[in-house]
Amino acid sequence: AQTVTQSQPEMSVQEAETVTLSCTYDTSESDYYLFWYKQPPSRQMILVIRQEAYKQQNATENRFSVNFQKAAKSFSLKISDSQLGDAAMYFCAYRSPGGYQKVTFGIGTKLQVIP
Amino acid sequence: DAGVIQSPRHEVTEMGQEVTLRCKPISGHNSLFWYRQTMMRGLELLIYFNNNVPIDDSGMPEDRFSAKMPNASFSTLKIQPSEPRDSAVYFCASSLGQGAGKAFFGQGTRLTVV
């Protein structure tokens, strides 16, 4: 079974600075999808970024980018120019490809943005 | 679109009572997921529907939990009887196709069983 590990329960970053959230996963599959979700205080889970394992290029969405290291099974999220609205819980998630597959979520990292 | 709509936002009930959580998915989405979130276990998938049919209910904790999707625009998650350990935030999510990773989540229902 796949597992997703987020080893940082909490992180903090100064406004306008850059922060990196860590995620590692365990799988025997060669193709899969990885995701980062944001959960602000409103509780709604919002998809931030998505990476397909067969793509070598790291995904980027505006100020959000990932460092995908397939051999190391690492999938970190970098937030540049942090804003107060970035404060939230961030969840890393894994999904196998093809048809219906369960998404496995990490336990989450709470990000605090300091003004 | 209003997004995935869940009701109620908060529910407090006494142990032993029946609890019904409701979800209206995004119009046109044919996949619906119920998740439970707790501090200890994180986010867990309870059940997945595709085209109103339950496809995977392996995450449903026990017989006290049941879920229905009578039509494409409505789903319920029922707990009967409820227990204090059921206290959690319950999320409903929907997607087009079976891509659970690209699902849109509702704002959740915070359930407290006392």
mmCIF file of N, CA and C in Angstrom, chain A:
data_model
loop_
_atom_site.group_PDB
_atom_site.id
_atom_site.type_symbol
_atom_site.label_atom_id
_atom_site.label_comp_id
_atom_site.label_asym_id
_atom_site.label_seq_id
_atom_site.Cartn_x
_atom_site.Cartn_y
_atom_site.Cartn_z
ATOM 1 N N ALA A 1 0.844 -1.194 0.000
ATOM 2 C CA ALA A 1 0.000 0.000 0.000
ATOM 3 C C ALA A 1 0.882 1.248 0.000
ATOM 4 N N GLN A 2 0.349 2.281 -0.650
ATOM 5 C CA GLN A 2 1.098 3.516 -0.693
ATOM 6 C C GLN A 2 0.961 4.285 0.618
ATOM 7 N N THR A 3 2.020 4.956 0.994
ATOM 8 C CA THR A 3 1.974 5.818 2.177
ATOM 9 C C THR A 3 2.537 7.182 1.803
ATOM 10 N N VAL A 4 2.038 8.204 2.461
ATOM 11 C CA VAL A 4 2.490 9.573 2.245
ATOM 12 C C VAL A 4 2.901 10.136 3.597
ATOM 13 N N THR A 5 4.104 10.665 3.682
ATOM 14 C CA THR A 5 4.638 11.164 4.948
ATOM 15 C C THR A 5 4.958 12.650 4.848
ATOM 16 N N GLN A 6 4.403 13.400 5.773
ATOM 17 C CA GLN A 6 4.748 14.808 5.907
ATOM 18 C C GLN A 6 5.349 14.947 7.303
ATOM 19 N N SER A 7 6.632 15.197 7.349
ATOM 20 C CA SER A 7 7.362 15.147 8.618
ATOM 21 C C SER A 7 7.369 16.463 9.378
ATOM 22 N N GLN A 8 6.784 17.494 8.791
ATOM 23 C CA GLN A 8 6.781 18.805 9.441
ATOM 24 C C GLN A 8 5.360 19.127 9.900
ATOM 25 N N PRO A 9 5.047 18.947 11.160
ATOM 26 C CA PRO A 9 3.673 19.248 11.617
ATOM 27 C C PRO A 9 3.343 20.727 11.458
ATOM 28 N N GLU A 10 4.339 21.592 11.692
ATOM 29 C CA GLU A 10 4.115 23.028 11.590
ATOM 30 C C GLU A 10 5.337 23.707 10.980
ATOM 31 N N MET A 11 5.055 24.756 10.214
ATOM 32 C CA MET A 11 6.121 25.571 9.639
ATOM 33 C C MET A 11 5.680 27.030 9.737
ATOM 34 N N SER A 12 6.655 27.914 9.749
ATOM 35 C CA SER A 12 6.319 29.330 9.713
ATOM 36 C C SER A 12 7.239 30.032 8.723
ATOM 37 N N VAL A 13 6.731 31.100 8.151
ATOM 38 C CA VAL A 13 7.498 31.860 7.161
ATOM 39 C C VAL A 13 7.148 33.330 7.307
ATOM 40 N N GLN A 14 8.118 34.152 7.077
ATOM 41 C CA GLN A 14 7.881 35.597 7.096
ATOM 42 C C GLN A 14 7.200 35.980 5.784
ATOM 43 N N GLU A 15 6.289 36.903 5.883
ATOM 44 C CA GLU A 15 5.612 37.393 4.684
ATOM 45 C C GLU A 15 6.651 37.831 3.655
ATOM 46 N N ALA A 16 6.400 37.474 2.397
ATOM 47 C CA ALA A 16 7.252 37.789 1.245
ATOM 48 C C ALA A 16 8.463 36.859 1.109
ATOM 49 N N GLU A 17 8.681 36.006 2.092
ATOM 50 C CA GLU A 17 9.790 35.058 2.005
ATOM 51 C C GLU A 17 9.327 33.758 1.344
ATOM 52 N N THR A 18 10.277 32.846 1.200
ATOM 53 C CA THR A 18 10.009 31.556 0.559
ATOM 54 C C THR A 18 10.041 30.443 1.587
ATOM 55 N N VAL A 19 9.154 29.493 1.448
ATOM 56 C CA VAL A 19 9.115 28.348 2.362
ATOM 57 C C VAL A 19 8.944 27.070 1.545
ATOM 58 N N THR A 20 9.516 25.989 2.053
ATOM 59 C CA THR A 20 9.407 24.689 1.384
ATOM 60 C C THR A 20 8.811 23.675 2.344
ATOM 61 N N LEU A 21 7.753 23.038 1.907
ATOM 62 C CA LEU A 21 7.095 21.992 2.687
ATOM 63 C C LEU A 21 7.503 20.628 2.126
ATOM 64 N N SER A 22 7.840 19.713 3.011
ATOM 65 C CA SER A 22 8.361 18.418 2.585
ATOM 66 C C SER A 22 7.278 17.349 2.514
ATOM 67 N N CYS A 23 7.488 16.420 1.608
ATOM 68 C CA CYS A 23 6.599 15.269 1.475
ATOM 69 C C CYS A 23 7.405 14.116 0.878
ATOM 70 N N THR A 24 7.304 12.966 1.482
ATOM 71 C CA THR A 24 7.862 11.756 0.892
ATOM 72 C C THR A 24 6.768 10.715 0.809
ATOM 73 N N TYR A 25 6.944 9.775 -0.079
ATOM 74 C CA TYR A 25 5.919 8.764 -0.283
ATOM 75 C C TYR A 25 6.594 7.433 -0.568
ATOM 76 N N ASP A 26 5.831 6.408 -0.407
ATOM 77 C CA ASP A 26 6.363 5.070 -0.649
ATOM 78 C C ASP A 26 5.436 4.367 -1.633
ATOM 79 N N THR A 27 6.014 3.862 -2.719
ATOM 80 C CA THR A 27 5.230 3.151 -3.715
ATOM 81 C C THR A 27 6.130 2.242 -4.524
ATOM 82 N N SER A 28 5.534 1.205 -5.076
ATOM 83 C CA SER A 28 6.273 0.331 -5.971
ATOM 84 C C SER A 28 5.876 0.572 -7.428
ATOM 85 N N GLU A 29 4.974 1.529 -7.616
ATOM 86 C CA GLU A 29 4.507 1.831 -8.967
ATOM 87 C C GLU A 29 5.457 2.805 -9.652
ATOM 88 N N SER A 30 5.452 2.775 -10.978
ATOM 89 C CA SER A 30 6.328 3.674 -11.724
ATOM 90 C C SER A 30 5.577 4.895 -12.241
ATOM 91 N N ASP A 31 4.256 4.754 -12.331
ATOM 92 C CA ASP A 31 3.447 5.872 -12.808
ATOM 93 C C ASP A 31 2.382 6.190 -11.763
ATOM 94 N N TYR A 32 2.220 7.457 -11.491
ATOM 95 C CA TYR A 32 1.259 7.867 -10.472
ATOM 96 C C TYR A 32 1.116 9.376 -10.527
ATOM 97 N N TYR A 33 0.227 9.896 -9.688
ATOM 98 C CA TYR A 33 0.010 11.335 -9.589
ATOM 99 C C TYR A 33 0.282 11.787 -8.156
ATOM 100 N N LEU A 34 0.782 12.986 -8.052
ATOM 101 C CA LEU A 34 1.017 13.607 -6.748
ATOM 102 C C LEU A 34 0.336 14.958 -6.710
ATOM 103 N N PHE A 35 -0.137 15.323 -5.542
ATOM 104 C CA PHE A 35 -0.890 16.561 -5.394
ATOM 105 C C PHE A 35 -0.496 17.278 -4.109
ATOM 106 N N TRP A 36 -0.676 18.576 -4.125
ATOM 107 C CA TRP A 36 -0.666 19.365 -2.910
ATOM 108 C C TRP A 36 -2.022 20.062 -2.799
ATOM 109 N N TYR A 37 -2.642 19.882 -1.630
ATOM 110 C CA TYR A 37 -3.907 20.542 -1.329
ATOM 111 C C TYR A 37 -3.682 21.544 -0.205
ATOM 112 N N LYS A 38 -4.440 22.632 -0.265
ATOM 113 C CA LYS A 38 -4.419 23.657 0.777
ATOM 114 C C LYS A 38 -5.769 23.633 1.489
ATOM 115 N N GLN A 39 -5.725 23.678 2.814
ATOM 116 C CA GLN A 39 -6.958 23.754 3.598
ATOM 117 C C GLN A 39 -6.896 24.971 4.512
ATOM 118 N N PRO A 40 -7.496 26.074 4.098
ATOM 119 C CA PRO A 40 -7.507 27.278 4.942
ATOM 120 C C PRO A 40 -8.486 27.107 6.099
ATOM 121 N N PRO A 41 -8.577 28.090 6.984
ATOM 122 C CA PRO A 41 -9.505 27.992 8.119
ATOM 123 C C PRO A 41 -10.955 27.743 7.704
ATOM 124 N N SER A 42 -11.313 28.108 6.503
ATOM 125 C CA SER A 42 -12.672 27.833 6.033
ATOM 126 C C SER A 42 -12.934 26.339 5.881
ATOM 127 N N ARG A 43 -11.886 25.542 5.976
ATOM 128 C CA ARG A 43 -11.912 24.062 5.923
ATOM 129 C C ARG A 43 -11.992 23.497 4.508
ATOM 130 N N GLN A 44 -12.292 24.293 3.534
ATOM 131 C CA GLN A 44 -12.420 23.739 2.182
ATOM 132 C C GLN A 44 -11.061 23.321 1.645
ATOM 133 N N MET A 45 -10.974 22.129 1.105
ATOM 134 C CA MET A 45 -9.736 21.621 0.515
ATOM 135 C C MET A 45 -9.629 22.149 -0.908
ATOM 136 N N ILE A 46 -8.498 22.777 -1.189
ATOM 137 C CA ILE A 46 -8.303 23.412 -2.493
ATOM 138 C C ILE A 46 -7.073 22.809 -3.147
ATOM 139 N N LEU A 47 -7.234 22.315 -4.365
ATOM 140 C CA LEU A 47 -6.104 21.754 -5.085
ATOM 141 C C LEU A 47 -5.146 22.873 -5.479
ATOM 142 N N VAL A 48 -3.895 22.744 -5.068
ATOM 143 C CA VAL A 48 -2.891 23.766 -5.343
ATOM 144 C C VAL A 48 -2.091 23.428 -6.595
ATOM 145 N N ILE A 49 -1.628 22.174 -6.666
ATOM 146 C CA ILE A 49 -0.737 21.808 -7.762
ATOM 147 C C ILE A 49 -0.757 20.299 -7.945
ATOM 148 N N ARG A 50 -0.511 19.862 -9.155
ATOM 149 C CA ARG A 50 -0.585 18.453 -9.509
ATOM 150 C C ARG A 50 0.638 18.086 -10.342
ATOM 151 N N GLN A 51 1.200 16.905 -10.063
ATOM 152 C CA GLN A 51 2.391 16.436 -10.790
ATOM 153 C C GLN A 51 2.144 15.016 -11.269
ATOM 154 N N GLU A 52 2.433 14.772 -12.533
ATOM 155 C CA GLU A 52 2.369 13.411 -13.062
ATOM 156 C C GLU A 52 3.771 12.814 -13.032
ATOM 157 N N ALA A 53 3.887 11.621 -12.514
ATOM 158 C CA ALA A 53 5.208 11.037 -12.270
ATOM 159 C C ALA A 53 6.013 10.830 -13.555
ATOM 160 N N TYR A 54 5.334 10.635 -14.682
ATOM 161 C CA TYR A 54 6.073 10.377 -15.920
ATOM 162 C C TYR A 54 6.642 11.665 -16.521
ATOM 163 N N LYS A 55 6.230 12.804 -15.972
ATOM 164 C CA LYS A 55 6.754 14.082 -16.456
ATOM 165 C C LYS A 55 7.959 14.494 -15.609
ATOM 166 N N GLN A 56 9.073 14.728 -16.272
ATOM 167 C CA GLN A 56 10.269 15.113 -15.541
ATOM 168 C C GLN A 56 10.221 16.566 -15.093
ATOM 169 N N GLN A 57 9.499 17.388 -15.846
ATOM 170 C CA GLN A 57 9.460 18.799 -15.508
ATOM 171 C C GLN A 57 8.616 19.023 -14.266
ATOM 172 N N ASN A 58 9.139 19.816 -13.348
ATOM 173 C CA ASN A 58 8.414 20.131 -12.127
ATOM 174 C C ASN A 58 7.233 21.051 -12.425
ATOM 175 N N ALA A 59 6.091 20.748 -11.807
ATOM 176 C CA ALA A 59 4.902 21.571 -12.018
ATOM 177 C C ALA A 59 5.043 22.922 -11.318
ATOM 178 N N THR A 60 4.428 23.912 -11.913
ATOM 179 C CA THR A 60 4.447 25.273 -11.353
ATOM 180 C C THR A 60 3.079 25.906 -11.538
ATOM 181 N N GLU A 61 2.625 26.583 -10.497
ATOM 182 C CA GLU A 61 1.370 27.339 -10.550
ATOM 183 C C GLU A 61 1.603 28.665 -9.842
ATOM 184 N N ASN A 62 1.933 29.683 -10.628
ATOM 185 C CA ASN A 62 2.172 31.020 -10.076
ATOM 186 C C ASN A 62 3.271 30.962 -9.012
ATOM 187 N N ARG A 63 2.944 31.275 -7.760
ATOM 188 C CA ARG A 63 3.966 31.301 -6.720
ATOM 189 C C ARG A 63 4.264 29.912 -6.139
ATOM 190 N N PHE A 64 3.543 28.936 -6.587
ATOM 191 C CA PHE A 64 3.700 27.578 -6.067
ATOM 192 C C PHE A 64 4.459 26.712 -7.072
ATOM 193 N N SER A 65 5.450 26.007 -6.606
ATOM 194 C CA SER A 65 6.178 25.081 -7.463
ATOM 195 C C SER A 65 6.566 23.866 -6.641
ATOM 196 N N VAL A 66 6.867 22.798 -7.361
ATOM 197 C CA VAL A 66 7.256 21.572 -6.658
ATOM 198 C C VAL A 66 8.660 21.174 -7.063
ATOM 199 N N ASN A 67 9.295 20.431 -6.170
ATOM 200 C CA ASN A 67 10.567 19.784 -6.476
ATOM 201 C C ASN A 67 10.303 18.287 -6.399
ATOM 202 N N PHE A 68 10.127 17.685 -7.553
ATOM 203 C CA PHE A 68 9.777 16.278 -7.644
ATOM 204 C C PHE A 68 11.036 15.470 -7.901
ATOM 205 N N GLN A 69 11.387 14.633 -6.939
ATOM 206 C CA GLN A 69 12.552 13.773 -7.050
ATOM 207 C C GLN A 69 12.046 12.325 -7.045
ATOM 208 N N LYS A 70 11.856 11.780 -8.240
ATOM 209 C CA LYS A 70 11.213 10.473 -8.342
ATOM 210 C C LYS A 70 12.034 9.375 -7.690
ATOM 211 N N ALA A 71 13.322 9.372 -7.908
ATOM 212 C CA ALA A 71 14.173 8.313 -7.342
ATOM 213 C C ALA A 71 14.157 8.361 -5.821
ATOM 214 N N ALA A 72 14.128 9.549 -5.299
ATOM 215 C CA ALA A 72 14.113 9.710 -3.841
ATOM 216 C C ALA A 72 12.707 9.639 -3.279
ATOM 217 N N LYS A 73 11.689 9.578 -4.152
ATOM 218 C CA LYS A 73 10.285 9.571 -3.734
ATOM 219 C C LYS A 73 9.992 10.770 -2.829
ATOM 220 N N SER A 74 10.375 11.903 -3.351
ATOM 221 C CA SER A 74 10.207 13.148 -2.610
ATOM 222 C C SER A 74 9.420 14.140 -3.469
ATOM 223 N N PHE A 75 8.553 14.905 -2.833
ATOM 224 C CA PHE A 75 7.669 15.813 -3.568
ATOM 225 C C PHE A 75 7.432 17.034 -2.692
ATOM 226 N N SER A 76 8.344 17.975 -2.708
ATOM 227 C CA SER A 76 8.233 19.132 -1.830
ATOM 228 C C SER A 76 7.537 20.282 -2.541
ATOM 229 N N LEU A 77 6.897 21.128 -1.763
ATOM 230 C CA LEU A 77 6.173 22.290 -2.280
ATOM 231 C C LEU A 77 6.897 23.554 -1.853
ATOM 232 N N LYS A 78 7.205 24.403 -2.831
ATOM 233 C CA LYS A 78 7.839 25.675 -2.540
ATOM 234 C C LYS A 78 6.842 26.792 -2.778
ATOM 235 N N ILE A 79 6.701 27.634 -1.781
ATOM 236 C CA ILE A 79 5.825 28.807 -1.891
ATOM 237 C C ILE A 79 6.726 30.038 -1.867
ATOM 238 N N SER A 80 6.703 30.759 -2.951
ATOM 239 C CA SER A 80 7.528 31.964 -3.060
ATOM 240 C C SER A 80 6.698 33.208 -2.731
ATOM 241 N N ASP A 81 7.392 34.245 -2.240
ATOM 242 C CA ASP A 81 6.699 35.499 -1.938
ATOM 243 C C ASP A 81 5.448 35.227 -1.096
ATOM 244 N N SER A 82 5.637 34.576 0.027
ATOM 245 C CA SER A 82 4.516 34.140 0.864
ATOM 246 C C SER A 82 3.599 35.306 1.232
ATOM 247 N N GLN A 83 2.319 35.015 1.211
ATOM 248 C CA GLN A 83 1.316 35.999 1.560
ATOM 249 C C GLN A 83 0.494 35.518 2.755
ATOM 250 N N LEU A 84 -0.125 36.470 3.430
ATOM 251 C CA LEU A 84 -0.908 36.116 4.610
ATOM 252 C C LEU A 84 -1.991 35.087 4.271
ATOM 253 N N GLY A 85 -2.505 35.163 3.068
ATOM 254 C CA GLY A 85 -3.548 34.234 2.652
ATOM 255 C C GLY A 85 -3.044 32.823 2.403
ATOM 256 N N ASP A 86 -1.746 32.639 2.450
ATOM 257 C CA ASP A 86 -1.187 31.294 2.279
ATOM 258 C C ASP A 86 -1.254 30.492 3.576
ATOM 259 N N ALA A 87 -1.539 31.144 4.667
ATOM 260 C CA ALA A 87 -1.622 30.444 5.948
ATOM 261 C C ALA A 87 -2.745 29.416 5.888
ATOM 262 N N ALA A 88 -2.378 28.165 6.139
ATOM 263 C CA ALA A 88 -3.341 27.066 5.993
ATOM 264 C C ALA A 88 -2.666 25.761 6.362
ATOM 265 N N MET A 89 -3.464 24.689 6.329
ATOM 266 C CA MET A 89 -2.904 23.334 6.372
ATOM 267 C C MET A 89 -2.639 22.921 4.941
ATOM 268 N N TYR A 90 -1.505 22.269 4.736
ATOM 269 C CA TYR A 90 -1.160 21.791 3.399
ATOM 270 C C TYR A 90 -1.015 20.276 3.439
ATOM 271 N N PHE A 91 -1.704 19.638 2.508
ATOM 272 C CA PHE A 91 -1.706 18.182 2.447
ATOM 273 C C PHE A 91 -1.075 17.711 1.146
ATOM 274 N N CYS A 92 -0.176 16.781 1.286
ATOM 275 C CA CYS A 92 0.407 16.096 0.143
ATOM 276 C C CYS A 92 -0.434 14.844 -0.115
ATOM 277 N N ALA A 93 -0.626 14.487 -1.370
ATOM 278 C CA ALA A 93 -1.473 13.338 -1.678
ATOM 279 C C ALA A 93 -0.921 12.562 -2.866
ATOM 280 N N TYR A 94 -1.241 11.286 -2.876
ATOM 281 C CA TYR A 94 -0.755 10.348 -3.903
ATOM 282 C C TYR A 94 -1.934 9.609 -4.506
ATOM 283 N N ARG A 95 -1.864 9.358 -5.802
ATOM 284 C CA ARG A 95 -2.900 8.562 -6.458
ATOM 285 C C ARG A 95 -2.277 7.733 -7.557
ATOM 286 N N SER A 96 -2.689 6.475 -7.628
ATOM 287 C CA SER A 96 -2.267 5.611 -8.725
ATOM 288 C C SER A 96 -2.997 6.022 -9.997
ATOM 289 N N PRO A 97 -2.453 5.685 -11.148
ATOM 290 C CA PRO A 97 -3.119 6.077 -12.395
ATOM 291 C C PRO A 97 -4.214 5.107 -12.785
ATOM 292 N N GLY A 98 -5.022 5.509 -13.739
ATOM 293 C CA GLY A 98 -5.973 4.592 -14.366
ATOM 294 C C GLY A 98 -7.266 4.443 -13.622
ATOM 295 N N GLY A 99 -8.343 4.836 -14.270
ATOM 296 C CA GLY A 99 -9.672 4.621 -13.719
ATOM 297 C C GLY A 99 -9.799 5.177 -12.322
ATOM 298 N N TYR A 100 -10.530 4.456 -11.489
ATOM 299 C CA TYR A 100 -10.699 4.902 -10.117
ATOM 300 C C TYR A 100 -9.549 4.387 -9.268
ATOM 301 N N GLN A 101 -8.923 5.261 -8.578
ATOM 302 C CA GLN A 101 -7.906 4.888 -7.622
ATOM 303 C C GLN A 101 -8.043 5.787 -6.411
ATOM 304 N N LYS A 102 -7.859 5.211 -5.244
ATOM 305 C CA LYS A 102 -7.942 6.004 -4.017
ATOM 306 C C LYS A 102 -6.825 7.030 -3.985
ATOM 307 N N VAL A 103 -7.131 8.156 -3.367
ATOM 308 C CA VAL A 103 -6.106 9.147 -3.080
ATOM 309 C C VAL A 103 -5.671 8.958 -1.634
ATOM 310 N N THR A 104 -4.382 8.848 -1.423
ATOM 311 C CA THR A 104 -3.829 8.728 -0.077
ATOM 312 C C THR A 104 -3.262 10.070 0.327
ATOM 313 N N PHE A 105 -3.713 10.578 1.450
ATOM 314 C CA PHE A 105 -3.283 11.891 1.923
ATOM 315 C C PHE A 105 -2.252 11.752 3.044
ATOM 316 N N GLY A 106 -1.349 12.707 3.109
ATOM 317 C CA GLY A 106 -0.482 12.842 4.264
ATOM 318 C C GLY A 106 -1.244 13.461 5.415
ATOM 319 N N ILE A 107 -0.578 13.565 6.561
ATOM 320 C CA ILE A 107 -1.223 14.044 7.775
ATOM 321 C C ILE A 107 -1.320 15.568 7.795
ATOM 322 N N GLY A 108 -0.589 16.228 6.923
ATOM 323 C CA GLY A 108 -0.684 17.676 6.801
ATOM 324 C C GLY A 108 0.426 18.435 7.497
ATOM 325 N N THR A 109 0.694 19.646 7.001
ATOM 326 C CA THR A 109 1.636 20.599 7.604
ATOM 327 C C THR A 109 0.914 21.920 7.777
ATOM 328 N N LYS A 110 0.932 22.440 8.980
ATOM 329 C CA LYS A 110 0.292 23.729 9.252
ATOM 330 C C LYS A 110 1.290 24.844 8.973
ATOM 331 N N LEU A 111 0.944 25.720 8.049
ATOM 332 C CA LEU A 111 1.823 26.827 7.687
ATOM 333 C C LEU A 111 1.310 28.123 8.304
ATOM 334 N N GLN A 112 2.184 28.771 9.024
ATOM 335 C CA GLN A 112 1.874 30.078 9.597
ATOM 336 C C GLN A 112 2.674 31.131 8.834
ATOM 337 N N VAL A 113 2.022 32.219 8.450
ATOM 338 C CA VAL A 113 2.695 33.314 7.764
ATOM 339 C C VAL A 113 2.749 34.507 8.713
ATOM 340 N N ILE A 114 3.963 34.951 8.976
ATOM 341 C CA ILE A 114 4.169 36.030 9.946
ATOM 342 C C ILE A 114 4.265 37.379 9.227
ATOM 343 N N PRO A 115 3.421 38.328 9.613
ATOM 344 C CA PRO A 115 3.443 39.629 8.920
ATOM 345 C C PRO A 115 4.740 40.399 9.202
#
